[in-house]
Coordinates of C-alpha atoms in Angstrom, one line a residue:
X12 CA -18.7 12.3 -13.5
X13 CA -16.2 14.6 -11.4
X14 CA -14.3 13.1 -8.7
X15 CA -14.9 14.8 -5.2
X16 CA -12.3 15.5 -3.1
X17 CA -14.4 15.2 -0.3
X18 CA -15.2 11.3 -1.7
X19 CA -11.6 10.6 -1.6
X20 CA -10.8 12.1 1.6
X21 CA -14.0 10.1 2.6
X22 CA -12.7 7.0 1.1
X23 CA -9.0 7.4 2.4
X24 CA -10.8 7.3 6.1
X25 CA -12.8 4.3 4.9
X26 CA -9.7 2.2 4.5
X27 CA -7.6 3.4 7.2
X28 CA -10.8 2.4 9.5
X29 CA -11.0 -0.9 7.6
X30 CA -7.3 -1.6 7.8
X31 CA -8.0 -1.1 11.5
X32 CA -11.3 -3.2 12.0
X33 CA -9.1 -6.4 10.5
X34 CA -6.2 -5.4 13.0
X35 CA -8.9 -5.0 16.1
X36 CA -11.0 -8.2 14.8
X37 CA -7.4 -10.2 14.5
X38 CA -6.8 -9.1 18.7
X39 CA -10.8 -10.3 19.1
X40 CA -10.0 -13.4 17.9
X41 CA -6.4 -13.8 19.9
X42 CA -7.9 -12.4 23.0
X43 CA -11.6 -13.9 23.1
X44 CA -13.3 -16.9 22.7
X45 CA -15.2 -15.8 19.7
X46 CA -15.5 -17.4 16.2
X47 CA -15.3 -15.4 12.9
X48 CA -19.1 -15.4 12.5
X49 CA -19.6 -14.2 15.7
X50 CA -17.6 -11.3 14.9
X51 CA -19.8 -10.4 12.1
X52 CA -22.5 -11.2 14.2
X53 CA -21.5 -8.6 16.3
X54 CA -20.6 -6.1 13.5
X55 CA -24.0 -6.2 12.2
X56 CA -25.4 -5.7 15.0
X57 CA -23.1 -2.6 15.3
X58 CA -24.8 -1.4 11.8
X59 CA -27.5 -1.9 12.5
X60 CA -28.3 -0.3 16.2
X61 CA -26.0 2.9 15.1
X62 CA -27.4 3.6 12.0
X63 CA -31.1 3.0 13.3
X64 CA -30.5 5.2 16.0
X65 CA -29.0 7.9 13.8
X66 CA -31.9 7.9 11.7
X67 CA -34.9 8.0 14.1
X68 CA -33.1 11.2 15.1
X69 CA -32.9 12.8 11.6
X70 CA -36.5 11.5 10.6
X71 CA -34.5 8.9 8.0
X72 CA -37.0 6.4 6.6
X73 CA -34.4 3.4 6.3
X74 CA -37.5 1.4 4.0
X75 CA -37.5 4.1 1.5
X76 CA -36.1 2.1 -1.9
X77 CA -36.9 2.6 -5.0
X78 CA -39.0 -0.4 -6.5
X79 CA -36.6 -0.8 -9.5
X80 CA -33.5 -1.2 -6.9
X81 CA -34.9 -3.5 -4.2
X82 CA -33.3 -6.9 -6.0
X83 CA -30.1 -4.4 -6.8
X84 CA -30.1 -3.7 -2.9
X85 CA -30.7 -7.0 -2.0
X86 CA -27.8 -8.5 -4.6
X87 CA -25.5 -6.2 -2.7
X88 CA -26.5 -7.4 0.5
X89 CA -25.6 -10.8 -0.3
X90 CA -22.1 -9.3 -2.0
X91 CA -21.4 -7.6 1.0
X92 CA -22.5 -10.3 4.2
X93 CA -19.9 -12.6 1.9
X94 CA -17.2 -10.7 1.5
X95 CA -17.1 -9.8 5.5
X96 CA -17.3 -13.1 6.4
X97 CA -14.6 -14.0 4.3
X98 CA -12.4 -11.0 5.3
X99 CA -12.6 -12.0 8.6
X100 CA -12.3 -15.4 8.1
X101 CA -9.1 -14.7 6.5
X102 CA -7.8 -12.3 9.1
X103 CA -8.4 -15.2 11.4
X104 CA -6.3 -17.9 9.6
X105 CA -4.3 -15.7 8.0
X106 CA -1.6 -12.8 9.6
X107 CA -3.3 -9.6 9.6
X108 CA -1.0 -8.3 7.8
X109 CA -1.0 -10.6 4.5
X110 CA -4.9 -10.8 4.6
X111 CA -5.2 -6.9 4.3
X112 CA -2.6 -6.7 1.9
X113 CA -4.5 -9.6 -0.8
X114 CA -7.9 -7.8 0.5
X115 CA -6.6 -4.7 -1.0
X116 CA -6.6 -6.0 -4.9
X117 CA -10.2 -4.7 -4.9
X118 CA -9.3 -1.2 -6.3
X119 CA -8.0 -2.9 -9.2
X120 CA -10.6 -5.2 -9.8
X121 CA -13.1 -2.3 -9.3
X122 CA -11.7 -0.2 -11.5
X123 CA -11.8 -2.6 -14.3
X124 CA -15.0 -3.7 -13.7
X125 CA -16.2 0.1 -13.2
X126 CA -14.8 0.5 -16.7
X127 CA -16.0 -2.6 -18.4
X128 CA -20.0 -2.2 -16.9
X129 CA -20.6 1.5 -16.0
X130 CA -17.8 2.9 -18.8
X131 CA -16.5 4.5 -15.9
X132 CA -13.1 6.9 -17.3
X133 CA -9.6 5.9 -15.3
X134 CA -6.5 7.8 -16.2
X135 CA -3.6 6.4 -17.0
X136 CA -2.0 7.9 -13.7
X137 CA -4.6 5.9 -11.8
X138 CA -3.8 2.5 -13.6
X139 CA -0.4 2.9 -13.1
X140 CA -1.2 3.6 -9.1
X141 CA -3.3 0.7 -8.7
X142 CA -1.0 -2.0 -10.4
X143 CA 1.7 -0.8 -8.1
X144 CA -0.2 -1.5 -5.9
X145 CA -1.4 -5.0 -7.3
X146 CA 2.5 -6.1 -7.6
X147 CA 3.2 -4.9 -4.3
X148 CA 0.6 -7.2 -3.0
X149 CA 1.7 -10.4 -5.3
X150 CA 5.4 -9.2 -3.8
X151 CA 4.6 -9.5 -0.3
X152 CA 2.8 -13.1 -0.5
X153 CA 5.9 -14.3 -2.9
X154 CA 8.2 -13.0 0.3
X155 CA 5.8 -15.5 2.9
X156 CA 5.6 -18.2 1.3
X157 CA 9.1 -18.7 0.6
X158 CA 10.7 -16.9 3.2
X159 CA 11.7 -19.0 6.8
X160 CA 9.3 -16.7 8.5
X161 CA 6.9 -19.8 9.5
X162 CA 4.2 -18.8 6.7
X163 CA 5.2 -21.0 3.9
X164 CA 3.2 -23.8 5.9
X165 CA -0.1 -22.3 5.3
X166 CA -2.7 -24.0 2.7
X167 CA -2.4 -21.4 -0.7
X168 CA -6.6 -21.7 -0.2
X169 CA -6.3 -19.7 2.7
X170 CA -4.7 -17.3 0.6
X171 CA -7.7 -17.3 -1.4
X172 CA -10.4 -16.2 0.9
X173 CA -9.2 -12.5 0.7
X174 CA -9.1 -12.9 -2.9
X175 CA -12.6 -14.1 -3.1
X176 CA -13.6 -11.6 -0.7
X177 CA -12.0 -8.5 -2.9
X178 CA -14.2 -9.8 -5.7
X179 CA -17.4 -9.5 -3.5
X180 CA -16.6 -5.9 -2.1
X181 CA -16.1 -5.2 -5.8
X182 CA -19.5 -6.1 -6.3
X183 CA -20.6 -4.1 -3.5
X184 CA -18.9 -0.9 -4.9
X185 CA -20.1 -0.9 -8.3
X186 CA -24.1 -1.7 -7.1
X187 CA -24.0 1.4 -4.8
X188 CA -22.9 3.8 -7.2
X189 CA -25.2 1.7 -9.7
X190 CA -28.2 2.9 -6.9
X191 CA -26.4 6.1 -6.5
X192 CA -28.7 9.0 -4.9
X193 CA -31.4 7.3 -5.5
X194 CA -30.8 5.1 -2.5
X195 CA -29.7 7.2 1.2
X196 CA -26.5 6.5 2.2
X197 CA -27.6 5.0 5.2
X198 CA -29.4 2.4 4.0
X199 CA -26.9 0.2 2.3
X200 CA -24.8 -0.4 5.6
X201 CA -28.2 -0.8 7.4
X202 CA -29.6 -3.8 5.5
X203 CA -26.5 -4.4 5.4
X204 CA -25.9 -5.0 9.3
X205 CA -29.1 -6.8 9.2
X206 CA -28.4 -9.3 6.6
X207 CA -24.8 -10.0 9.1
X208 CA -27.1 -10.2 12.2
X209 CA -29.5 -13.1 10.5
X210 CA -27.6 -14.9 7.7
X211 CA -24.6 -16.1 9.8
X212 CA -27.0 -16.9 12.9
X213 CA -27.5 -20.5 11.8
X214 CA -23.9 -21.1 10.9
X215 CA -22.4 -20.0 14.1
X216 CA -25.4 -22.5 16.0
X217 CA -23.7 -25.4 13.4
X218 CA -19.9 -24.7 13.5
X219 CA -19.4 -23.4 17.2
X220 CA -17.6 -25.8 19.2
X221 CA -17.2 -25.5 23.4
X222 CA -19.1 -25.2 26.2
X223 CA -19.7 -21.2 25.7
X224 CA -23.1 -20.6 24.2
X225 CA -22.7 -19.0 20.5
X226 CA -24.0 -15.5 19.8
X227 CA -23.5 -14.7 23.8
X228 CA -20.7 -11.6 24.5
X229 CA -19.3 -12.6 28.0
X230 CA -18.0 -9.9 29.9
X231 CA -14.1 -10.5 29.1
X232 CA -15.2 -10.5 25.7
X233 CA -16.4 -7.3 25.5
X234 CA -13.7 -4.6 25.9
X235 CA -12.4 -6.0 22.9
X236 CA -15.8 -5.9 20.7
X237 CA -17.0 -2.3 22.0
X238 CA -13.1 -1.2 20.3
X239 CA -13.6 -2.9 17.6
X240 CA -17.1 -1.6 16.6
X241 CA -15.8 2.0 16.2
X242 CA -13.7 0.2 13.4
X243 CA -17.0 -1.6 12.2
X244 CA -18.6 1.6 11.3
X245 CA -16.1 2.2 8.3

């Protein structure tokens, strides 16, 4: 298949937005009272009101799947609620900074599991790009853990959960281009959203600790989450 120009530019926006979401999620969590499952809480919530409210304008049907690709959708959804609550897991015991950078070892993964599955073509221009990019990462993780910048103190599994989370957005790559056209664009984020919204419910009832009442947005919470859903919508 042809690569689109307007799909790159597309996904070039993508990661600048996502870059940004962990940078406005990291502030969400320093400012606010909020745990990491709220935030996806929130996010999904996001998805899923935007996304609804964008189709009943255009006359979207957001239950339209294809029988054959409703466990493919649904496996995605699973891949995809994981790997946000692990990205912002990480961006919360992690610096921003270091958890985007591991986070970002998905394009290699993708691309050689693109290859491997869906005999996806890569160029050896694009290999060499995206293990530059891989060594860059390992470079800056080398750098704090050894340097005296206060880092070297943090558990190496916390420096896993970006890792793990890279694997599960590579999941969620290769199953939407697997459902392709087939599937509208919008409905991937919006199941999506909705999985975020229900899944983590029970969890943020079991781990959230304090006198504030989980899955509530106070109002000196909520400058901070309104900027940061712009960021959700990547």
């Amino acid at each position: 298949s042809k690569t689109s120009p307007l799909g790159i530019m597309y996904m070039l926006l993508s990661s600048i937005l996502m870059a940004l979401m962990l940078f406005l999620t990291k502030i969400a969590f320093i400012s606010s009272n909020l745990s990491p499952f709220e935030i996806v809480y929130f996010r999904g919530l996001t998805l899923v009101v935007s996304n609804m409210t964008y189709a009943s304008i255009y006359g979207i049907d957001l239950l339209k799947v294809p029988h054959h690709l409703e466990t493919t959708l649904w496996i995605r959804t699973i891949f995809g609620t994981v790997a946000i609550c692990l990205n912002f897991i990480s961006s919360y015991v992690l610096p921003v900074s270091i958890a985007n950078a591991l986070f970002y070892i998905y394009p290699l993964i993708t691309a050689t599991f693109g290859y491997l599955l869906l005999k996806e073509k890569i160029t050896k221009i694009e290999i060499a790009g995206i293990f530059v990019s891989f060594f860059g990462v390992i470079l800056i993780v080398v750098s704090s853990k050894t340097g005296n910048n206060g880092l070297s103190d943090i558990p190496l599994y916390n420096y896993m959960l970006p890792i793990f989370a890279a694997f599960c957005a590579c999941g969620v790559f290769l199953l939407t281009r697997v459902m392709g056209t087939e599937v509208h664009y919008l409905i991937n984020p919006t199941w999506f959203g909705f999985a975020q919204a229900t899944l983590v419910v029970p969890v943020c009832l079991i781990t959230r600790s304090g006198p504030q009442i989980p899955l509530i947005l106070h109002p000196h919470d909520m400058p901070i989450v309104f900027l940061a859903s712009f960021s959700w919508l990547a």
